[in-house]
C-alpha cells in the first residue's frame, strides 16, 4: 500500500468592511429585512451601470501589502457566467486573468516549531451572490438578495497545505491578519469569512497531484477541520478499493458529519469569462501603493516576535497581546506609561481580560484607559498598595470614573509599610499565641501561614505582605 499524502489548497472569501456594496450604494449592514438592501444594480435590472467602490480597492491593496504580494498596476473585472436563482444578472463580476493581488505568502509556525511558508497565488475582488432560503416557506424556496453585490476578496493559496490541522492554522492566521489590518470584521456566523477547501491525495513519493474535490462554504474552523479529514479518508478508501476520485464540488453536512456530491465541477472555460465592458480596468499608481504601505501597522506576527524579544513575554502571552490591534496598542501604551512591560502584560492578560469577559464587553468598550491603569500600577511599584489591594482598586476604577489615587484615598486602602507599626502587630500575635509558636519551633512550618494571616487580618489587609513575612520570620527564629 502506498502511503497517501493529502494536498490541500484553500480559497477564502473575505468580506471587505465597506458601508456600501462593491458596485452600488446599497448598504451592506447585516441582518436587514430580506431584499430591503438590494438596489437596481444588485438586482441586475436592465440599463443600470456598476460604479466601483473605492474603499474596496483600498482594502484589497492593504491586504496585498500585508502578505508581501505584488499589487497589479492594472487589474480587470471579468464576468463569470453561470445560472443560479440567487444571481439575477446571470453572471458574477469577479476578476480572472488580471487580479489585483498576486503572489504573496503567509508564514505558519507549526507545532514542531518549524516555520512553513504558504504561498498565496492571488487575491481578487468580486461581488457576493444572493442567498436561497429553503427553510422559511414549506415546499417553496425564497431568494434574499441583500448579500448580492457585497464586496469580497477571494484569497487563493497554492496547494501547499498538507493536513487538515495545517489548513485550519492557515485559516486562523489569515483570520487574525484581516481583522488586525481592519479589512474584515471576521464574523464567521454572519458569513464574513468563508472557506472552500480543495482536497486531493497522492502517493507520498508521487510528483504529480491527485484529482481534487472542492468542499464549499465552510464557515467555522471546526467544520473545515472535520470536512477535510473526512474528505481525505473518503478519497483514500476510494483509491484503495480501486476507484477514482472525480473532480467535483461537494457539500459538508455538519449534522451528519460527512461530505456529499453537489455537482460535477465546472472548468474555468465553462464560465465563459470575459472582461466586463461596463467597468474600466483598475489602475493603481506607485504613489498610491507607497502611501498604503506607509499606513500599514506593524503586523501581528512581527509584533509577537518583538514582544518575545524586547519584553521577554512567553509565546502564549505575546500572541494574546499582539493579535488584535486595539489590544496591542493598549498594552504598548500601558507598558510605556508604567515603565514595566512585564507588569503591564500581567495586568492586561489577567485583570483586564477577566473584567471584559465577565461583563461580555468587546475590547473597544474597555472601562479603564491605559493612562488610568498606569496610575494604579505606579502605586503598586511605589508600594502604596499591594497587588491584592490593587485588584480592589481596579474593580472600583472599572465601575466608576475615579483615578487610582482618589480611590486609594477615599477607601483608606493605603498599604502600611512602616515596619514599626507592623512590628507591633507581629509582637502582639506572637505573644497571644504561645501554642502556635511552640509548634513552629518544633518544626511545624505550616503554622507560619497562621501568623502572617493573623497579622494581615489585624491590619485589615493593609500591611505590606513582604514586610509582614520578613518580620514574622525574624521574630519566630529568634
Ligand atoms: P478553481 O478556479 O476551479 O477553483 P483553481 O485552479 O484556481 O481552481 O484552484 C483553486 C484551488 O485549488 C487553489 O487553492 C489550488 O491551490 C487548489 N488546488 C489545485 N489543484 C489541487 C489539487 N490537485 N489538490 C488540492 N488542491 C488543489
Ligand atoms: Mg474555486
Tab-separated table of C-alpha atoms and ligand atoms in Angstrom:
chain	number	residue	atom	x	y	z
A	1	UNK	CA	0.000	0.000	0.000
A	2	UNK	CA	1.327	3.456	-0.844
A	3	UNK	CA	1.422	5.999	1.937
A	4	UNK	CA	-1.075	8.669	0.972
A	5	UNK	CA	-0.146	12.327	1.195
A	6	UNK	CA	-3.013	14.838	1.461
A	7	UNK	CA	-2.711	18.017	-0.627
A	8	UNK	CA	-4.925	20.998	0.211
A	9	UNK	CA	-5.462	24.426	-1.300
A	10	UNK	CA	-7.863	26.939	0.255
A	11	UNK	CA	-9.966	29.650	-1.314
A	12	UNK	CA	-11.140	32.035	1.373
A	13	UNK	CA	-13.811	34.639	0.824
A	14	UNK	CA	-13.070	37.668	2.940
A	15	UNK	CA	-15.936	40.153	3.158
A	16	UNK	CA	-14.444	43.619	2.964
A	17	UNK	CA	-15.561	46.130	5.596
A	18	UNK	CA	-17.325	48.723	3.483
A	19	UNK	CA	-20.540	50.587	4.239
A	20	UNK	CA	-21.941	50.054	0.764
A	21	UNK	CA	-21.748	47.378	-1.922
A	22	UNK	CA	-18.875	46.982	-4.334
A	23	UNK	CA	-20.767	48.391	-7.341
A	24	UNK	CA	-23.762	50.188	-5.814
A	25	UNK	CA	-24.726	52.474	-2.948
A	26	UNK	CA	-26.907	49.863	-1.176
A	27	UNK	CA	-25.994	49.130	2.446
A	28	UNK	CA	-24.009	46.039	3.429
A	29	UNK	CA	-25.279	46.008	7.037
A	30	UNK	CA	-26.075	42.501	8.242
A	31	UNK	CA	-29.490	41.293	9.334
A	32	UNK	CA	-31.857	43.616	7.467
A	33	UNK	CA	-35.312	42.579	6.270
A	34	UNK	CA	-34.849	40.316	3.195
A	35	UNK	CA	-34.493	42.219	-0.087
A	36	UNK	CA	-34.542	45.610	1.618
A	37	UNK	CA	-30.909	46.260	0.746
A	38	UNK	CA	-30.755	45.310	-2.919
A	39	UNK	CA	-30.963	48.183	-5.375
A	40	UNK	CA	-31.437	48.158	-9.152
A	41	UNK	CA	-27.718	47.484	-9.705
A	42	UNK	CA	-27.672	44.496	-7.342
A	43	UNK	CA	-30.840	43.150	-8.953
A	44	UNK	CA	-29.262	43.382	-12.401
A	45	UNK	CA	-32.080	45.441	-13.866
A	46	UNK	CA	-31.584	46.498	-17.499
A	47	UNK	CA	-29.948	49.845	-18.121
A	48	UNK	CA	-28.076	50.207	-14.842
A	49	UNK	CA	-24.312	50.528	-14.593
A	50	UNK	CA	-21.956	49.453	-11.809
A	51	UNK	CA	-19.763	52.083	-10.114
A	52	UNK	CA	-16.698	50.740	-8.307
A	53	UNK	CA	-16.425	51.333	-4.536
A	54	UNK	CA	-13.053	52.988	-3.981
A	55	UNK	CA	-12.723	51.679	-0.439
A	56	UNK	CA	-12.951	48.047	-1.587
A	57	UNK	CA	-9.908	48.672	-3.778
A	58	UNK	CA	-8.014	50.344	-0.925
A	59	UNK	CA	-8.709	47.380	1.370
A	60	UNK	CA	-7.535	44.896	-1.276
A	61	UNK	CA	-4.280	46.849	-1.670
A	62	UNK	CA	-3.808	46.920	2.105
A	63	UNK	CA	-4.221	43.148	2.244
A	64	UNK	CA	-1.814	42.564	-0.653
A	65	UNK	CA	0.873	44.600	1.084
A	66	UNK	CA	0.308	42.741	4.363
A	67	UNK	CA	1.088	39.400	2.678
A	68	UNK	CA	4.092	40.730	0.774
A	69	UNK	CA	2.322	40.362	-2.571
A	70	UNK	CA	2.679	42.435	-5.672
A	71	UNK	CA	-0.134	44.872	-6.342
A	72	UNK	CA	-1.124	44.953	-10.003
A	73	UNK	CA	-0.809	48.423	-11.508
A	74	UNK	CA	-3.662	47.411	-13.758
A	75	UNK	CA	-6.304	44.805	-12.973
A	76	UNK	CA	-9.521	43.928	-14.749
A	77	UNK	CA	-13.040	42.886	-13.762
A	78	UNK	CA	-14.427	39.911	-15.653
A	79	UNK	CA	-17.859	38.394	-15.921
A	80	UNK	CA	-18.155	34.825	-14.674
A	81	UNK	CA	-21.249	33.467	-16.353
A	82	UNK	CA	-23.489	30.895	-14.735
A	83	UNK	CA	-27.142	30.444	-13.949
A	84	UNK	CA	-28.366	30.263	-10.399
A	85	UNK	CA	-31.536	31.673	-8.799
A	86	UNK	CA	-29.541	33.855	-6.391
A	87	UNK	CA	-27.648	35.509	-9.263
A	88	UNK	CA	-30.138	37.694	-11.123
A	89	UNK	CA	-27.677	39.116	-13.682
A	90	UNK	CA	-26.706	35.629	-14.875
A	91	UNK	CA	-23.079	36.482	-14.180
A	92	UNK	CA	-20.922	37.370	-11.215
A	93	UNK	CA	-18.497	40.259	-11.531
A	94	UNK	CA	-15.128	38.902	-10.481
A	95	UNK	CA	-11.512	39.125	-11.586
A	96	UNK	CA	-9.957	36.393	-13.642
A	97	UNK	CA	-6.898	36.819	-15.851
A	98	UNK	CA	-5.702	40.027	-14.176
A	99	UNK	CA	-6.391	40.047	-10.414
A	100	UNK	CA	-5.419	42.948	-8.161
A	101	UNK	CA	-3.111	40.961	-5.815
A	102	UNK	CA	-0.554	38.371	-6.952
A	103	UNK	CA	1.992	36.115	-5.278
A	104	UNK	CA	2.001	36.754	-1.563
A	105	UNK	CA	2.727	34.479	1.383
A	106	UNK	CA	1.709	33.705	4.918
A	107	UNK	CA	4.132	32.121	7.362
A	108	UNK	CA	2.951	29.486	9.837
A	109	UNK	CA	4.816	28.285	12.907
A	110	UNK	CA	3.978	24.570	13.044
A	111	UNK	CA	3.504	22.806	16.404
A	112	UNK	CA	7.001	21.315	15.878
A	113	UNK	CA	8.348	24.877	15.981
A	114	UNK	CA	9.285	24.673	12.312
A	115	UNK	CA	8.261	27.569	10.054
A	116	UNK	CA	6.279	26.879	6.914
A	117	UNK	CA	5.511	29.371	4.192
A	118	UNK	CA	2.156	29.058	2.447
A	119	UNK	CA	2.170	30.687	-0.972
A	120	UNK	CA	-0.843	32.798	-1.850
A	121	UNK	CA	-1.303	32.656	-5.584
A	122	UNK	CA	-3.719	35.549	-5.867
A	123	UNK	CA	-6.419	37.580	-4.208
A	124	UNK	CA	-9.139	39.026	-6.383
A	125	UNK	CA	-12.070	41.373	-5.905
A	126	UNK	CA	-15.570	40.122	-6.631
A	127	UNK	CA	-19.185	40.582	-5.676
A	128	UNK	CA	-21.106	38.148	-3.499
A	129	UNK	CA	-24.283	36.476	-4.773
A	130	UNK	CA	-27.654	36.462	-3.009
A	131	UNK	CA	-28.973	33.663	-0.863
A	132	UNK	CA	-31.579	30.980	-1.434
A	133	UNK	CA	-33.733	30.385	1.632
A	134	UNK	CA	-35.133	26.864	1.827
A	135	UNK	CA	-36.448	26.685	5.367
A	136	UNK	CA	-38.915	29.573	5.532
A	137	UNK	CA	-41.840	28.535	3.297
A	138	UNK	CA	-42.896	24.866	3.164
A	139	UNK	CA	-42.413	23.439	-0.331
A	140	UNK	CA	-41.019	26.696	-1.648
A	141	UNK	CA	-37.704	28.490	-1.780
A	142	UNK	CA	-37.207	32.181	-1.183
A	143	UNK	CA	-34.473	34.418	-2.537
A	144	UNK	CA	-32.843	37.127	-0.428
A	145	UNK	CA	-30.683	39.459	-2.483
A	146	UNK	CA	-29.359	41.575	0.385
A	147	UNK	CA	-25.957	39.925	0.050
A	148	UNK	CA	-25.825	40.409	-3.728
A	149	UNK	CA	-23.048	42.841	-4.550
A	150	UNK	CA	-21.332	42.642	-1.145
A	151	UNK	CA	-17.591	43.153	-1.720
A	152	UNK	CA	-15.427	40.071	-1.325
A	153	UNK	CA	-11.735	39.459	-1.608
A	154	UNK	CA	-11.137	35.832	-2.604
A	155	UNK	CA	-7.755	34.706	-1.314
A	156	UNK	CA	-6.400	31.633	-3.124
A	157	UNK	CA	-3.459	29.564	-1.886
A	158	UNK	CA	-1.188	27.296	-3.857
A	159	UNK	CA	-1.792	23.644	-2.905
A	160	UNK	CA	0.796	23.969	-0.116
A	161	UNK	CA	-1.134	22.668	2.882
A	162	UNK	CA	-0.637	19.061	3.870
A	163	UNK	CA	-3.146	18.320	6.640
A	164	UNK	CA	-6.489	19.478	7.982
A	165	UNK	CA	-4.742	20.903	11.056
A	166	UNK	CA	-2.370	22.917	8.875
A	167	UNK	CA	-5.310	24.210	6.821
A	168	UNK	CA	-7.022	25.381	9.999
A	169	UNK	CA	-3.860	27.039	11.216
A	170	UNK	CA	-3.530	28.906	7.928
A	171	UNK	CA	-7.159	29.947	8.154
A	172	UNK	CA	-6.756	31.208	11.739
A	173	UNK	CA	-3.620	33.145	10.841
A	174	UNK	CA	-5.391	34.754	7.896
A	175	UNK	CA	-8.436	35.481	10.071
A	176	UNK	CA	-6.256	37.264	12.639
A	177	UNK	CA	-4.490	39.224	9.905
A	178	UNK	CA	-7.593	40.521	8.096
A	179	UNK	CA	-9.121	41.680	11.359
A	180	UNK	CA	-5.878	43.211	12.532
A	181	UNK	CA	-5.474	45.317	9.392
A	182	UNK	CA	-9.152	46.275	9.576
A	183	UNK	CA	-10.301	44.984	6.198
A	184	UNK	CA	-12.867	42.458	7.512
A	185	UNK	CA	-14.857	42.029	10.723
A	186	UNK	CA	-14.106	38.298	10.642
A	187	UNK	CA	-17.623	37.390	11.777
A	188	UNK	CA	-17.950	33.798	10.598
A	189	UNK	CA	-21.564	33.268	11.746
A	190	UNK	CA	-22.575	36.179	9.536
A	191	UNK	CA	-20.586	34.801	6.603
A	192	UNK	CA	-17.861	37.454	6.596
A	193	UNK	CA	-15.112	34.827	6.364
A	194	UNK	CA	-15.849	31.591	4.473
A	195	UNK	CA	-13.688	28.852	3.150
A	196	UNK	CA	-13.761	26.493	0.156
A	197	UNK	CA	-11.317	23.643	0.615
A	198	UNK	CA	-9.738	21.817	-2.328
A	199	UNK	CA	-8.577	18.386	-1.264
A	200	UNK	CA	-6.693	15.620	-3.061
A	201	UNK	CA	-4.414	12.770	-2.031
A	202	UNK	CA	-1.392	11.313	-3.798
A	203	UNK	CA	1.122	8.557	-3.091
A	204	UNK	CA	3.739	10.135	-0.821
A	205	UNK	CA	6.523	9.791	-3.402
A	206	UNK	CA	4.495	10.955	-6.408
A	207	UNK	CA	5.472	14.246	-8.065
A	208	UNK	CA	2.019	14.716	-9.616
A	209	UNK	CA	-1.053	15.871	-7.737
A	210	UNK	CA	-4.153	13.726	-7.482
A	211	UNK	CA	-7.616	14.747	-8.662
A	212	UNK	CA	-9.228	17.134	-6.202
A	213	UNK	CA	-12.670	17.640	-4.820
A	214	UNK	CA	-13.761	21.068	-3.679
A	215	UNK	CA	-15.771	21.403	-0.463
A	216	UNK	CA	-17.858	24.557	-0.474
A	217	UNK	CA	-18.790	27.174	2.081
A	218	UNK	CA	-17.232	26.049	5.321
A	219	UNK	CA	-17.942	28.726	7.892
A	220	UNK	CA	-16.223	27.520	11.040
A	221	UNK	CA	-12.750	26.332	11.921
A	222	UNK	CA	-14.174	23.133	13.338
A	223	UNK	CA	-16.108	22.315	10.176
A	224	UNK	CA	-13.063	22.971	7.998
A	225	UNK	CA	-11.004	20.528	10.003
A	226	UNK	CA	-13.697	17.853	10.085
A	227	UNK	CA	-14.705	18.218	6.452
A	228	UNK	CA	-11.121	17.982	5.211
A	229	UNK	CA	-10.351	14.944	7.361
A	230	UNK	CA	-13.476	13.228	6.090
A	231	UNK	CA	-12.682	14.025	2.517
A	232	UNK	CA	-9.125	12.692	2.872
A	233	UNK	CA	-10.453	9.433	4.324
A	234	UNK	CA	-13.110	9.125	1.634
A	235	UNK	CA	-10.576	9.582	-1.147
A	236	UNK	CA	-8.075	7.132	0.338
A	237	UNK	CA	-10.780	4.478	0.756
A	238	UNK	CA	-11.951	5.080	-2.782
A	239	UNK	CA	-8.450	4.800	-4.251
A	240	UNK	CA	-7.523	1.761	-2.188
A	241	UNK	CA	-10.619	-0.074	-3.373
A	242	UNK	CA	-9.609	0.543	-6.989
A	243	UNK	CA	-11.875	3.555	-7.587
A	244	UNK	CA	-11.099	7.016	-8.936
A	245	UNK	CA	-11.668	10.462	-7.454
A	246	UNK	CA	-13.766	12.624	-9.748
A	247	UNK	CA	-13.333	16.372	-9.892
A	248	UNK	CA	-16.460	17.676	-8.241
A	249	UNK	CA	-17.933	20.136	-5.810
A	250	UNK	CA	-19.004	18.612	-2.517
A	251	UNK	CA	-21.004	19.987	0.357
A	252	UNK	CA	-20.191	19.373	4.004
A	253	UNK	CA	-23.175	18.429	6.143
A	254	UNK	CA	-22.298	19.250	9.761
A	255	UNK	CA	-25.364	17.382	11.084
A	256	UNK	CA	-24.270	14.102	9.553
A	257	UNK	CA	-20.566	14.967	9.608
A	258	UNK	CA	-19.989	13.886	6.004
A	259	UNK	CA	-19.402	15.434	2.590
A	260	UNK	CA	-21.644	14.652	-0.343
A	261	UNK	CA	-21.587	15.434	-4.009
A	262	UNK	CA	-23.276	18.680	-5.049
A	263	UNK	CA	-22.355	18.905	-8.710
A	264	UNK	CA	-19.576	17.875	-11.048
A	265	UNK	CA	-17.026	20.641	-11.083
A	266	UNK	CA	-17.053	23.135	-13.905
A	267	UNK	CA	-13.776	24.003	-15.557
A	268	UNK	CA	-12.842	27.643	-15.933
A	269	UNK	CA	-13.752	27.620	-19.637
A	270	UNK	CA	-17.326	26.657	-18.777
A	271	UNK	CA	-17.790	30.073	-17.187
A	272	UNK	CA	-17.073	31.945	-20.418
A	273	UNK	CA	-15.098	34.608	-18.586
A	274	UNK	CA	-14.671	37.892	-20.449
A	275	UNK	CA	-13.708	41.408	-19.376
A	276	UNK	CA	-16.722	43.333	-18.082
A	277	UNK	CA	-17.411	46.075	-20.644
A	278	UNK	CA	-19.256	48.156	-18.004
A	279	UNK	CA	-16.189	48.645	-15.819
A	280	UNK	CA	-12.867	50.299	-16.506
A	281	UNK	CA	-9.672	48.497	-15.511
A	282	UNK	CA	-8.456	49.417	-12.008
A	283	UNK	CA	-5.285	51.464	-12.366
A	284	UNK	CA	-3.165	51.956	-9.240
A	285	UNK	CA	-0.183	54.310	-9.170
A	286	UNK	CA	3.116	53.646	-7.439
A	287	UNK	CA	2.371	56.627	-5.177
A	288	UNK	CA	-0.890	55.108	-4.002
A	289	UNK	CA	0.879	51.838	-3.219
A	290	UNK	CA	3.634	53.670	-1.330
A	291	UNK	CA	1.042	55.587	0.707
A	292	UNK	CA	-0.831	52.380	1.543
A	293	UNK	CA	2.421	50.744	2.582
A	294	UNK	CA	3.281	53.647	4.876
A	295	UNK	CA	-0.156	53.413	6.521
A	296	UNK	CA	0.150	49.699	7.303
A	297	UNK	CA	0.559	48.985	11.044
A	298	UNK	CA	3.213	46.614	12.336
A	299	UNK	CA	1.617	43.180	11.756
A	300	UNK	CA	0.671	40.612	14.428
A	301	UNK	CA	3.459	38.153	13.660
A	302	UNK	CA	6.167	40.829	13.767
A	303	UNK	CA	4.679	42.254	16.942
A	304	UNK	CA	4.574	38.846	18.564
A	305	UNK	CA	8.241	38.280	17.747
A	306	UNK	CA	9.113	41.708	19.137
A	307	UNK	CA	7.195	41.095	22.385
A	308	UNK	CA	9.190	37.885	22.870
A	309	UNK	CA	12.462	39.625	22.136
A	310	UNK	CA	12.031	43.056	23.747
A	311	UNK	CA	9.689	42.347	26.628
A	312	UNK	CA	10.614	38.752	27.445
A	313	UNK	CA	6.986	37.583	27.286
A	314	UNK	CA	6.252	33.926	26.606
A	315	UNK	CA	4.712	32.886	23.294
A	316	UNK	CA	1.188	32.496	24.596
A	317	UNK	CA	1.148	35.963	26.205
A	318	UNK	CA	2.823	37.550	23.204
A	319	UNK	CA	0.214	36.048	20.905
A	320	UNK	CA	-2.718	37.092	23.092
A	321	UNK	CA	-1.445	40.676	23.288
A	322	UNK	CA	-0.465	41.048	19.625
A	323	UNK	CA	-3.334	39.533	17.672
A	324	UNK	CA	-5.756	42.470	17.827
A	325	UNK	CA	-4.589	45.980	17.060
A	326	UNK	CA	-6.526	47.791	19.847
A	327	UNK	CA	-5.210	45.290	22.425
A	328	UNK	CA	-1.639	45.619	21.168
A	329	UNK	CA	-1.863	49.411	21.217
A	330	UNK	CA	-3.335	49.428	24.717
A	331	UNK	CA	-0.669	47.060	26.027
A	332	UNK	CA	2.189	49.018	24.480
A	333	UNK	CA	0.839	52.337	25.773
A	334	UNK	CA	0.432	50.868	29.257
A	335	UNK	CA	3.946	49.380	29.202
A	336	UNK	CA	5.390	52.761	28.235
A	337	UNK	CA	3.296	54.674	30.804
A	338	UNK	CA	4.039	52.419	33.765
A	339	UNK	CA	7.599	51.665	32.663
A	340	UNK	CA	7.285	47.904	33.237
A	341	UNK	CA	6.223	45.719	30.290
A	342	UNK	CA	6.163	42.571	32.405
A	343	UNK	CA	3.706	44.124	34.859
A	344	UNK	CA	1.648	45.604	32.004
A	345	UNK	CA	1.397	42.181	30.322
A	346	UNK	CA	0.246	40.545	33.569
A	347	UNK	CA	-2.465	43.120	34.150
A	348	UNK	CA	-3.812	43.182	30.584
A	349	UNK	CA	-3.911	39.412	30.204
A	350	UNK	CA	-5.120	38.994	33.795
A	351	UNK	CA	-7.469	41.582	35.325
A	352	UNK	CA	-8.344	43.454	32.127
A	353	UNK	CA	-9.279	40.389	30.058
A	354	UNK	CA	-11.115	38.871	33.027
A	355	UNK	CA	-13.219	42.004	33.547
A	356	UNK	CA	-14.054	42.258	29.837
A	357	UNK	CA	-15.017	38.592	29.819
A	358	UNK	CA	-17.134	38.841	32.939
A	359	UNK	CA	-19.065	41.805	31.541
A	360	UNK	CA	-19.110	40.337	27.993
A	361	UNK	CA	-17.631	43.537	26.597
A	362	UNK	CA	-15.606	43.894	23.408
A	363	UNK	CA	-12.174	45.421	23.890
A	364	UNK	CA	-13.382	48.673	22.348
A	365	UNK	CA	-15.607	49.178	25.407
A	366	UNK	CA	-12.850	48.803	27.959
A	367	UNK	CA	-13.708	50.778	31.103
A	368	UNK	CA	-10.212	51.775	32.227
A	369	UNK	CA	-7.896	53.652	29.879
A	370	UNK	CA	-4.219	52.712	29.753
A	371	UNK	CA	-3.374	56.021	31.434
A	372	UNK	CA	-5.656	55.348	34.410
A	373	UNK	CA	-4.381	51.791	34.757
A	374	UNK	CA	-0.786	53.013	34.596
A	375	UNK	CA	-1.641	55.279	37.560
A	376	UNK	CA	-2.585	52.211	39.568
A	377	UNK	CA	0.451	50.164	38.501
A	378	UNK	CA	2.698	53.014	39.606
A	379	UNK	CA	1.101	52.789	43.090
A	380	UNK	CA	1.989	49.092	43.230
A	381	UNK	CA	5.549	49.925	42.196
A	382	UNK	CA	5.971	52.546	44.951
A	383	UNK	CA	4.343	50.161	47.472
A	384	UNK	CA	1.383	52.415	48.223
A	385	UNK	CA	-0.835	49.370	47.630
A	386	UNK	CA	-0.178	45.640	47.497
A	387	UNK	CA	-1.149	43.572	44.482
A	388	UNK	CA	-4.279	42.273	46.142
A	389	UNK	CA	-5.368	45.752	47.255
A	390	UNK	CA	-4.711	46.920	43.712
A	391	UNK	CA	-7.265	44.425	42.458
A	392	UNK	CA	-9.925	46.077	44.632
A	393	UNK	CA	-8.871	49.486	43.369
A	394	UNK	CA	-9.017	48.214	39.777
A	395	UNK	CA	-12.540	46.933	40.324
A	396	UNK	CA	-13.604	50.377	41.597
A	397	UNK	CA	-11.912	52.033	38.616
A	398	UNK	CA	-13.797	49.666	36.294
A	399	UNK	CA	-17.109	50.667	37.880
A	400	UNK	CA	-16.524	54.414	38.006
A	401	UNK	CA	-14.567	57.338	36.657
A	402	UNK	CA	-12.111	57.952	39.549
A	403	UNK	CA	-8.381	57.601	39.326
A	404	UNK	CA	-6.429	55.111	41.392
A	405	UNK	CA	-5.188	57.779	43.834
A	406	UNK	CA	-8.690	59.091	44.563
A	407	UNK	CA	-9.964	55.574	45.269
A	408	UNK	CA	-6.973	54.677	47.447
A	409	UNK	CA	-7.515	57.858	49.449
A	410	UNK	CA	-11.296	57.609	49.747
A	411	UNK	CA	-11.269	53.965	50.822
A	412	UNK	CA	-8.213	54.232	53.013
A	413	UNK	CA	-6.528	51.487	51.034
A	414	UNK	CA	-3.049	52.823	51.612
A	415	UNK	CA	-0.736	49.964	52.473
A	416	UNK	CA	1.118	50.070	55.800
A	417	UNK	CA	4.822	49.838	55.101
A	418	UNK	CA	6.006	51.420	58.355
A	419	UNK	CA	7.849	48.471	59.881
A	420	UNK	CA	7.441	49.843	63.426
A	421	UNK	CA	3.685	49.693	63.112
A	422	UNK	CA	3.784	46.207	61.605
A	423	UNK	CA	6.289	45.025	64.174
A	424	UNK	CA	3.857	45.911	66.958
A	425	UNK	CA	1.185	43.743	65.307
A	426	UNK	CA	3.621	40.844	64.862
A	427	UNK	CA	4.704	41.040	68.500
A	428	UNK	CA	1.092	41.024	69.663
A	429	UNK	CA	0.170	38.000	67.555
A	430	UNK	CA	3.244	36.082	68.749
A	431	UNK	CA	2.693	36.792	72.438
A	432	UNK	CA	-1.009	35.882	72.256
A	433	UNK	CA	-0.398	32.515	70.567
A	434	UNK	CA	2.272	30.624	72.515
A	435	UNK	CA	0.952	27.203	71.380
A	436	UNK	CA	1.477	28.019	67.712
A	437	UNK	CA	4.909	29.439	68.489
A	438	UNK	CA	5.847	26.164	70.166
A	439	UNK	CA	4.557	24.179	67.195
A	440	UNK	CA	6.583	26.278	64.810
A	441	UNK	CA	9.741	25.911	66.865
A	442	UNK	CA	9.118	22.136	66.964
A	443	UNK	CA	9.413	22.147	63.165
A	444	UNK	CA	5.815	22.535	62.045
A	445	UNK	CA	6.495	25.033	59.240
A	446	UNK	CA	2.855	25.245	58.219
A	447	UNK	CA	1.891	27.425	61.202
A	448	UNK	CA	3.963	30.176	59.626
A	449	UNK	CA	0.972	30.990	57.442
A	450	UNK	CA	-1.169	31.342	60.541
A	451	UNK	CA	0.987	34.195	61.882
A	452	UNK	CA	1.059	36.013	58.582
A	453	UNK	CA	-2.712	35.606	58.248
A	454	UNK	CA	-3.352	36.954	61.751
A	455	UNK	CA	-1.142	39.994	61.213
A	456	UNK	CA	-2.786	40.754	57.864
A	457	UNK	CA	-6.196	40.453	59.468
A	458	UNK	CA	-5.324	42.874	62.262
A	459	UNK	CA	-4.005	45.356	59.726
A	460	UNK	CA	-7.300	44.989	57.824
A	461	UNK	CA	-5.345	43.719	54.825
A	462	UNK	CA	-3.286	46.881	54.641
A	463	UNK	CA	0.087	45.682	55.892
A	464	UNK	CA	2.741	45.247	53.227
A	465	UNK	CA	2.778	41.447	52.838
A	466	UNK	CA	6.520	41.315	52.213
A	467	UNK	CA	7.290	43.277	55.387
A	468	UNK	CA	4.935	41.053	57.406
A	469	UNK	CA	6.661	37.938	56.070
A	470	UNK	CA	10.125	39.255	56.828
A	471	UNK	CA	9.203	40.308	60.366
A	472	UNK	CA	7.398	37.072	61.229
A	473	UNK	CA	10.428	35.079	60.025
A	474	UNK	CA	12.912	37.098	62.029
A	475	UNK	CA	10.792	37.159	65.221
A	476	UNK	CA	9.994	33.431	65.197
A	477	UNK	CA	13.574	32.440	64.501
A	478	UNK	CA	14.956	34.406	67.450
B	1	LIG	P1	-10.922	26.916	-9.481
B	1	LIG	O1	-10.795	28.277	-10.053
B	1	LIG	O2	-11.652	25.964	-10.353
B	1	LIG	O3	-11.474	26.902	-8.109
B	1	LIG	P2	-8.013	26.784	-9.270
B	1	LIG	O4	-7.128	26.097	-10.241
B	1	LIG	O5	-7.984	28.247	-9.259
B	1	LIG	O6	-9.473	26.226	-9.433
B	1	LIG	O7	-7.605	26.241	-7.851
B	1	LIG	C1	-8.362	26.511	-6.773
B	1	LIG	C2	-7.673	25.961	-5.540
B	1	LIG	O8	-7.461	24.566	-5.654
B	1	LIG	C3	-6.340	26.576	-5.236
B	1	LIG	O9	-6.305	26.901	-3.873
B	1	LIG	C4	-5.353	25.467	-5.536
B	1	LIG	O10	-4.242	25.531	-4.685
B	1	LIG	C5	-6.158	24.241	-5.245
B	1	LIG	N1	-5.744	23.051	-5.984
B	1	LIG	C6	-5.477	22.965	-7.295
B	1	LIG	N2	-5.137	21.698	-7.619
B	1	LIG	C7	-5.217	20.968	-6.480
B	1	LIG	C8	-5.016	19.575	-6.163
B	1	LIG	N3	-4.693	18.687	-7.086
B	1	LIG	N4	-5.187	19.202	-4.889
B	1	LIG	C9	-5.551	20.080	-3.949
B	1	LIG	N5	-5.747	21.382	-4.194
B	1	LIG	C10	-5.597	21.814	-5.439
B	2	LIG	MG1	-12.817	27.907	-6.843
